[in-house]
Coordinates of C-alpha atoms in Angstrom, one line a residue:
X28 CA 77.2 102.4 17.8
X29 CA 77.9 99.7 15.2
X30 CA 78.0 96.0 16.1
X31 CA 79.3 93.4 13.5
X32 CA 76.6 91.0 12.2
X33 CA 78.6 88.0 13.6
X34 CA 78.4 89.5 17.1
X35 CA 74.6 90.0 16.9
X36 CA 74.1 86.4 15.6
X37 CA 76.2 84.9 18.3
X38 CA 74.4 86.9 21.0
X39 CA 71.0 85.9 19.7
X40 CA 72.1 82.2 19.6
X41 CA 73.3 82.4 23.2
X42 CA 69.9 83.8 24.3
X43 CA 68.2 80.9 22.6
X44 CA 70.3 78.2 24.4
X45 CA 68.4 76.6 27.3
X46 CA 69.7 77.2 30.8
X47 CA 71.6 74.2 32.2
X48 CA 69.5 72.1 34.5
X49 CA 69.8 72.6 38.2
X50 CA 67.3 69.9 39.3
X51 CA 67.8 66.2 39.8
X52 CA 65.0 63.6 40.0
X53 CA 65.1 60.6 42.3
X54 CA 62.3 58.1 41.9
X55 CA 62.0 54.5 42.9
X56 CA 60.1 51.5 44.2
X57 CA 60.6 49.9 47.6
X58 CA 59.3 46.4 47.9
X59 CA 57.9 45.3 51.3
X60 CA 58.6 48.6 52.9
X61 CA 56.9 49.3 56.2
X62 CA 54.0 51.8 55.8
X63 CA 53.5 55.0 57.8
X64 CA 56.9 56.5 57.6
X65 CA 58.2 59.5 55.6
X66 CA 60.9 59.3 53.0
X67 CA 63.6 61.9 53.6
X68 CA 66.5 63.3 51.6
X69 CA 69.3 65.4 53.2
X70 CA 72.0 67.2 51.3
X71 CA 74.3 70.2 51.5
X72 CA 77.0 71.0 54.1
X73 CA 77.2 72.8 57.4
X74 CA 74.5 75.3 58.2
X75 CA 73.1 75.2 54.6
X76 CA 72.0 71.6 54.9
X77 CA 68.7 71.0 53.1
X78 CA 66.0 68.4 53.7
X79 CA 63.2 67.1 51.4
X80 CA 60.4 64.9 52.4
X81 CA 58.1 62.7 50.3
X82 CA 55.3 60.2 51.0
X83 CA 55.7 56.6 49.9
X84 CA 52.7 55.5 47.9
X85 CA 50.6 52.4 49.0
X86 CA 52.4 50.5 46.2
X87 CA 55.8 51.5 47.4
X88 CA 56.6 54.2 44.8
X89 CA 58.0 57.7 45.2
X90 CA 59.4 60.6 43.3
X91 CA 61.5 63.5 44.7
X92 CA 62.8 66.6 42.8
X93 CA 66.0 67.9 44.2
X94 CA 66.3 71.6 43.2
X95 CA 69.0 74.2 42.9
X96 CA 72.0 71.8 42.5
X97 CA 75.0 73.6 41.2
X98 CA 77.3 70.6 41.1
X99 CA 77.5 66.9 42.0
X100 CA 76.2 66.6 45.6
X101 CA 76.2 63.7 48.2
X102 CA 72.7 63.0 49.3
X103 CA 71.5 61.0 52.3
X104 CA 68.4 58.9 51.8
X105 CA 66.3 57.8 54.8
X106 CA 63.3 55.6 55.2
X107 CA 62.1 53.7 58.3
X108 CA 65.5 53.9 60.0
X109 CA 67.3 52.7 56.9
X110 CA 69.9 54.8 55.1
X111 CA 71.6 54.9 51.7
X112 CA 74.4 57.2 50.5
X113 CA 73.6 58.7 47.1
X114 CA 75.2 61.2 44.7
X115 CA 73.2 63.4 42.4
X116 CA 74.2 65.9 39.7
X117 CA 72.1 68.6 38.0
X118 CA 70.0 66.9 35.4
X119 CA 70.2 63.4 36.8
X120 CA 67.1 61.2 36.6
X121 CA 67.9 58.2 38.9
X122 CA 65.6 55.4 39.7
X123 CA 66.1 53.3 42.8
X124 CA 64.7 49.9 43.5
X125 CA 65.2 47.5 46.5
X126 CA 63.5 44.9 48.6
X127 CA 63.3 46.5 52.0
X128 CA 64.1 43.4 54.2
X129 CA 67.3 43.0 52.1
X130 CA 68.0 46.7 51.9
X131 CA 71.7 46.9 51.2
X132 CA 72.2 43.8 49.1
X133 CA 69.1 44.5 46.9
X134 CA 69.8 48.2 46.2
X135 CA 69.8 48.9 42.4
X136 CA 69.9 52.1 40.3
X137 CA 69.1 52.8 36.7
X138 CA 68.8 56.0 34.6
X139 CA 71.0 59.0 34.2
X140 CA 73.3 59.2 37.2
X141 CA 73.0 55.6 38.1
X142 CA 76.8 54.7 37.8
X143 CA 78.0 56.7 40.8
X144 CA 75.1 55.5 42.9
X145 CA 75.7 51.9 41.9
X146 CA 79.3 52.3 42.8
X147 CA 78.3 53.6 46.3
X148 CA 75.9 50.7 46.8
X149 CA 78.4 48.0 45.7
X150 CA 81.3 49.5 47.6
X151 CA 79.3 49.7 50.8
X152 CA 78.1 46.1 50.4
X153 CA 81.6 44.8 49.7
X154 CA 83.5 46.7 52.3
X155 CA 80.9 47.6 55.0
X156 CA 77.8 45.5 55.2
X157 CA 78.4 42.3 53.1
X158 CA 79.0 38.9 54.6
X159 CA 82.8 39.0 54.0
X160 CA 83.3 42.7 54.8
X161 CA 84.2 42.3 58.5
X162 CA 87.0 39.8 57.9
X163 CA 88.5 42.1 55.3
X164 CA 88.8 45.1 57.6
X165 CA 91.8 45.6 59.8
X166 CA 91.7 43.7 63.1
X167 CA 92.7 45.8 66.2
X168 CA 93.8 42.7 68.3
X169 CA 97.0 42.5 66.3
X170 CA 100.4 44.2 66.9
X171 CA 100.9 47.8 65.7
X172 CA 103.0 46.6 62.7
X173 CA 100.4 44.1 61.7
X174 CA 97.6 46.7 62.1
X175 CA 99.5 49.0 59.8
X176 CA 99.9 46.3 57.2
X177 CA 96.2 45.4 57.3
X178 CA 95.1 49.0 57.1
X179 CA 97.4 49.6 54.1
X180 CA 96.1 46.5 52.4
X181 CA 92.5 47.4 53.0
X182 CA 92.9 50.9 51.7
X183 CA 94.6 49.6 48.6
X184 CA 91.8 47.1 48.0
X185 CA 89.3 49.9 48.1
X186 CA 91.3 52.0 45.8
X187 CA 91.6 49.1 43.3
X188 CA 87.9 48.6 43.4
X189 CA 87.2 52.2 42.6
X190 CA 89.8 52.2 39.7
X191 CA 88.3 49.0 38.3
X192 CA 84.7 50.3 38.5
X193 CA 85.7 53.7 37.0
X194 CA 87.4 52.0 34.1
X195 CA 84.1 50.2 33.2
X196 CA 81.7 53.0 34.1
X197 CA 82.1 56.7 33.7
X198 CA 82.4 58.4 37.1
X199 CA 82.7 62.2 37.7
X200 CA 86.2 63.3 38.5
X201 CA 85.1 65.2 41.6
X202 CA 83.2 62.1 42.8
X203 CA 86.3 60.0 42.5
X204 CA 88.4 62.5 44.2
X205 CA 86.0 62.7 47.2
X206 CA 85.9 58.9 47.4
X207 CA 89.7 58.7 47.5
X208 CA 89.7 61.4 50.3
X209 CA 87.2 59.4 52.3
X210 CA 89.3 56.2 51.9
X211 CA 92.3 58.1 53.2
X212 CA 90.3 59.3 56.2
X213 CA 88.9 55.8 56.8
X214 CA 92.4 54.4 56.7
X215 CA 93.7 57.0 59.2
X216 CA 90.7 56.5 61.5
X217 CA 91.4 52.8 61.7
X218 CA 95.0 53.5 62.7
X219 CA 94.1 56.2 65.1
X220 CA 91.5 54.1 66.8
X221 CA 93.8 51.1 67.2
X222 CA 95.2 52.0 70.6
X223 CA 91.7 52.4 72.2
X224 CA 90.3 49.3 70.4
X225 CA 93.3 47.2 71.4
X226 CA 93.0 48.4 75.0
X227 CA 89.3 47.5 75.1
X228 CA 89.7 44.0 73.4
X229 CA 93.0 42.9 74.8
X230 CA 92.5 44.4 78.3
X231 CA 96.0 45.9 78.2
X232 CA 97.9 48.8 76.8
X233 CA 99.4 48.4 73.3
X234 CA 103.1 49.0 73.0
X235 CA 103.3 51.7 70.3
X236 CA 106.6 52.4 68.6
X237 CA 107.8 56.0 68.6
X238 CA 107.1 56.2 64.9
X239 CA 103.5 54.8 65.1
X240 CA 101.7 58.1 64.2
X241 CA 104.0 58.9 61.3
X242 CA 101.2 57.7 59.0
X243 CA 99.6 61.1 59.5
X244 CA 102.3 62.6 57.4
X245 CA 100.8 60.8 54.4
X246 CA 97.6 62.9 54.7
X247 CA 97.5 66.5 53.4
X248 CA 96.6 67.8 56.9
X249 CA 98.3 71.1 56.3
X250 CA 95.5 71.6 53.7
X251 CA 92.8 70.0 55.8
X252 CA 90.1 72.2 54.4
X253 CA 90.0 70.1 51.3
X254 CA 88.5 67.3 53.4
X255 CA 85.6 69.7 54.3
X256 CA 84.3 71.5 51.3
X257 CA 80.7 71.3 50.3
X258 CA 80.6 67.5 50.5
X259 CA 77.5 67.0 52.5
X260 CA 76.6 64.3 55.1
X261 CA 79.0 61.5 54.1
X262 CA 82.0 63.8 53.8
X263 CA 81.2 65.6 57.0
X264 CA 80.8 62.4 58.9
X265 CA 84.2 61.1 57.7
X266 CA 85.8 64.4 58.8
X267 CA 84.2 64.4 62.2
X268 CA 85.1 60.8 62.8
X269 CA 88.7 61.6 61.9
X270 CA 88.7 64.5 64.3
X271 CA 87.2 62.4 67.1
X272 CA 89.7 59.6 66.5
X273 CA 92.6 62.2 66.4
X274 CA 92.1 62.2 70.2
X275 CA 94.1 59.0 70.2
X276 CA 97.1 60.8 68.7
X277 CA 97.0 63.4 71.4
X278 CA 96.2 61.1 74.3
X279 CA 97.0 57.5 73.3
X280 CA 96.3 56.2 76.8
X281 CA 92.7 57.4 76.6
X282 CA 92.5 59.6 79.6
X283 CA 93.7 63.2 79.9
X284 CA 96.1 64.2 82.7
X285 CA 94.9 66.9 85.2
X286 CA 98.4 68.4 84.8
X287 CA 98.0 71.8 83.1
X288 CA 101.4 71.3 81.4
X289 CA 99.8 68.6 79.2
X290 CA 97.8 71.0 77.1
X291 CA 100.8 72.8 75.5
X292 CA 102.1 69.4 74.5
X293 CA 98.7 68.7 72.8
X294 CA 99.0 71.9 70.9
X295 CA 102.6 71.2 69.8
X296 CA 101.5 67.9 68.3
X297 CA 98.6 69.5 66.5
X298 CA 100.8 72.2 65.1
X299 CA 103.3 69.6 63.9
X300 CA 100.4 67.7 62.1
X301 CA 98.3 70.5 60.7
X302 CA 101.1 73.1 60.1
X303 CA 100.5 76.8 60.0
X304 CA 96.7 76.4 59.7
X305 CA 95.1 77.9 62.8
X306 CA 91.5 77.1 61.6
X307 CA 92.3 73.4 61.3
X308 CA 94.1 73.4 64.7
X309 CA 91.1 75.1 66.3
X310 CA 88.8 72.5 64.8
X311 CA 91.0 69.6 65.9
X312 CA 91.6 70.9 69.4
X313 CA 88.0 71.9 70.2
X314 CA 86.8 68.5 69.0
X315 CA 89.4 66.8 71.1
X316 CA 88.4 68.6 74.3
X317 CA 84.7 68.2 73.6
X318 CA 85.3 64.5 73.0
X319 CA 87.1 64.1 76.3
X320 CA 84.5 65.9 78.5
X321 CA 82.8 62.6 79.5
X322 CA 85.9 60.5 80.3
X323 CA 88.4 63.2 81.5
X324 CA 86.5 66.1 82.9
X325 CA 89.3 67.1 85.2
X326 CA 91.8 67.0 82.4
X327 CA 89.6 69.3 80.2
X328 CA 89.3 71.7 83.2
X329 CA 93.1 71.8 83.5
X330 CA 93.5 72.3 79.7
X331 CA 90.9 75.0 79.4
X332 CA 93.1 78.0 80.1
X333 CA 95.5 76.9 77.3
X334 CA 92.6 76.3 75.0
X335 CA 91.3 79.9 75.6
X336 CA 94.8 81.3 75.0
X337 CA 95.2 79.6 71.6
X338 CA 91.7 79.2 70.2
X339 CA 90.5 81.7 67.6
X340 CA 87.1 80.2 66.9
X341 CA 84.5 82.0 69.0
X342 CA 81.8 79.5 68.2
X343 CA 84.0 76.6 69.3
X344 CA 85.0 78.5 72.5
X345 CA 81.4 79.2 73.3
X346 CA 80.4 75.6 72.8
X347 CA 83.1 74.2 75.0
X348 CA 82.5 76.8 77.7
X349 CA 78.8 76.0 77.8
X350 CA 79.3 72.2 77.8
X351 CA 82.1 72.4 80.4
X352 CA 79.8 74.4 82.7
X353 CA 77.0 71.8 82.2
X354 CA 79.3 68.9 82.7
X355 CA 80.6 70.4 86.0
X356 CA 77.0 70.4 87.2
X357 CA 76.7 66.6 86.7
X358 CA 80.1 65.4 87.9
X359 CA 80.8 62.8 90.6
X360 CA 79.4 63.6 94.0
X361 CA 77.0 66.2 92.6
X362 CA 73.2 65.6 93.0
X363 CA 71.9 63.7 90.0
X364 CA 69.5 65.9 87.9
X365 CA 65.9 65.3 88.9
X366 CA 63.4 63.7 86.5
X367 CA 59.8 62.6 86.5
X368 CA 58.5 60.3 83.7
X369 CA 55.8 57.8 83.0
X370 CA 56.7 54.1 83.3
X371 CA 55.4 51.4 80.9
X372 CA 52.2 51.1 83.1
X373 CA 51.4 54.8 83.0
X374 CA 52.6 55.5 86.5
X375 CA 54.7 58.6 87.3
X376 CA 58.2 57.8 88.6
X377 CA 60.7 60.3 89.8
X378 CA 64.3 60.0 90.8
X379 CA 63.3 61.1 94.3
X380 CA 61.0 58.0 94.5
X381 CA 64.1 55.8 94.3
X382 CA 66.0 57.5 97.1
X383 CA 67.6 54.8 99.4
X384 CA 68.5 52.5 96.5
X385 CA 71.5 52.4 94.2
X386 CA 70.3 53.4 90.7
X387 CA 71.9 51.8 87.6
X388 CA 70.7 54.2 85.0
X389 CA 70.6 53.2 81.3
X390 CA 69.9 55.8 78.5
X391 CA 68.9 53.7 75.5
X392 CA 66.5 53.5 72.5
X393 CA 64.9 50.6 70.5
X394 CA 66.4 52.2 67.4
X395 CA 70.0 51.9 68.8
X396 CA 71.6 48.6 67.8
X397 CA 74.4 48.7 70.5
X398 CA 71.6 49.3 73.1
X399 CA 69.7 46.2 72.0
X400 CA 72.9 44.2 71.9
X401 CA 73.4 44.9 75.6
X402 CA 69.9 43.8 76.6
X403 CA 70.6 40.1 77.1
X404 CA 73.6 41.0 79.4
X405 CA 71.4 43.5 81.2
X406 CA 68.8 40.9 81.9
X407 CA 71.5 38.7 83.5
X408 CA 72.9 41.6 85.5
X409 CA 69.5 42.4 86.9
X410 CA 69.0 38.8 88.1
X411 CA 72.2 39.0 90.1
X412 CA 70.8 41.8 92.2
X413 CA 67.2 40.6 92.7
X414 CA 66.0 41.4 96.3
X415 CA 68.8 43.9 96.9
X416 CA 68.6 47.7 97.1
X417 CA 69.3 48.3 93.4
X418 CA 66.9 49.8 90.9
X419 CA 67.8 49.3 87.2
X420 CA 66.3 52.3 85.5
X421 CA 65.9 52.4 81.7
X422 CA 65.1 55.7 80.1
X423 CA 64.1 55.3 76.4
X424 CA 65.0 58.4 74.3
X425 CA 63.5 59.1 70.9
X426 CA 61.0 56.2 70.8
X427 CA 57.3 56.2 70.0
X428 CA 55.3 54.6 72.8
X429 CA 53.9 51.8 70.7
X430 CA 57.3 50.6 69.4
X431 CA 58.8 51.0 73.0
X432 CA 56.0 48.9 74.6
X433 CA 56.3 46.3 71.9
X434 CA 60.0 45.8 72.4
X435 CA 59.6 45.7 76.2
X436 CA 57.1 42.9 75.8
X437 CA 58.8 40.9 73.0
X438 CA 62.3 41.1 74.5
X439 CA 60.9 40.5 78.1
X440 CA 62.8 43.4 79.5
X441 CA 60.6 44.1 82.5
X442 CA 61.3 42.7 85.9
X443 CA 60.5 43.5 89.6
X444 CA 63.8 45.3 90.1
X445 CA 63.7 47.4 86.8
X446 CA 61.9 50.6 86.0
X447 CA 61.2 51.4 82.4
X448 CA 60.6 55.0 81.5
X449 CA 60.2 56.8 78.2
X450 CA 61.4 60.3 77.6
X451 CA 59.0 61.8 75.0
X452 CA 60.0 64.3 72.3
X453 CA 60.7 67.7 73.9
X454 CA 61.7 66.2 77.3
X455 CA 65.2 67.3 78.2
X456 CA 66.2 64.5 80.6
X457 CA 69.0 63.2 78.4
X458 CA 70.2 66.8 77.8
X459 CA 70.3 67.5 81.6
X460 CA 72.4 64.4 82.0
X461 CA 74.7 65.5 79.1
X462 CA 74.1 62.3 77.2
X463 CA 76.0 62.4 73.9
X464 CA 75.9 58.7 72.9
X465 CA 73.8 55.6 73.3
X466 CA 73.8 53.5 75.4
X467 CA 75.1 55.5 78.3
X468 CA 75.2 54.0 81.9
X469 CA 75.3 55.9 85.2
X470 CA 75.5 54.9 88.8
X471 CA 73.7 57.0 91.4
X472 CA 74.1 56.4 95.1
X473 CA 71.4 55.9 97.7
X474 CA 71.6 59.6 98.6
X475 CA 70.8 60.6 95.0
X476 CA 74.4 61.8 94.2
X477 CA 76.3 60.7 91.2
X478 CA 78.8 57.9 91.7
X479 CA 79.9 57.7 88.1
X480 CA 78.6 58.8 84.7
X481 CA 80.6 56.1 83.0
X482 CA 79.4 53.0 84.7
X483 CA 80.5 49.6 83.2
X484 CA 78.2 48.2 80.6
X485 CA 76.2 45.1 81.5
X486 CA 78.3 43.1 79.0
X487 CA 81.4 43.9 81.1
X488 CA 80.1 41.2 83.5
X489 CA 82.2 41.0 86.6
X490 CA 83.3 44.6 86.2
X491 CA 79.6 45.8 86.3
X492 CA 78.8 43.6 89.2
X493 CA 81.8 44.9 91.2
X494 CA 80.8 48.5 90.5
X495 CA 77.3 48.0 91.7
X496 CA 78.5 46.1 94.8
X497 CA 80.9 48.9 95.6
X498 CA 78.0 51.4 95.3
X499 CA 75.9 49.3 97.7
X500 CA 78.7 49.2 100.2
X501 CA 79.5 52.9 99.9

């Protein structure tokens, strides 16, 4: 067979071309970083999520090779409970520098691929962590109309920041598109969370106009899968937060009714928003009922037959069925799950040992900022019940013993009427109590039965005092 000379020459030239790079390099220097931790990168979406680990040198330097990248990829950087959102493309050689005590404001990038990462750092500092960021965000104590105006203005400010930065620095088109999608989701989340935030802050129900949720029509929800994609941790977090917040669209009052007729209404609203996209409706509804298990267990039980009839996602169905069964085992009036753990002095303490006392149970961790913010109020709450039959039991989850002991001492958290326990790695106490967020507060009666799994926080003040007094009188 005869091949023209030109074809042979082109074929030979193609064989000589180097393969496009698939590896990105991230290196850097962390000033004043605490020693003894492991630097970690996480990237990829869903079940294919990858993790890489590296050791920080004694001088604060590191280098990590990220292999097998096929396109621009969001990457999460972790070290010593600090986090940064990154973006790496095949062939990038990005260098990161920062001063650890001023992590967010000192974060800098140089090298190939620096522009997208610098944008992420500057955007987060301006709109999330910087000193003026809180005032710029929408304030949920306003009226619904004012909330909409503020949310619109905040989204437009973020869009303008991206456009201005992209004009001065080349940013990949897919990166810009993903950022705009995340801005849209953040805008929608702020508006979706408004009813619950207003209720919590103003201590009354907001009066929502009939058209309040029309903003959802501005999102391409009927093509919701474009929000998912292979966008990694940041994108997945934005999507999951949207789906969790979507609960306020379906149940603006917060709680689910135990009337089975409510579930078809939920599905009608979801179909109106997501259109003929059963996968998106399955995702939204399964997340909705999962999210409501803690606060509206009876409502989820009532809705479950409708969920089974409409749901096509077998994994979601299995997950909800399992968690529903577990939640029913720890509902009000049921015996609280038994546990036996070591306290801060090394003594074994079991729930049975506290029989005869009301137990105010706090699942927390030293790593949890909201948990630590509650501790001053917790100290004051304990003082109000000194000498009475109340045991304040704190179960620390996910803490190393030395850090836990140090925080107990420095924050002066111990007292005669409190019990401080630590649930070591592998212990399933939190799982048995179906703890899904921290801090979580329970009230357990003198007889060891659950009074409530959503006890008022210490910072609720009189409400927490009243709940404990009612438990003592029961």
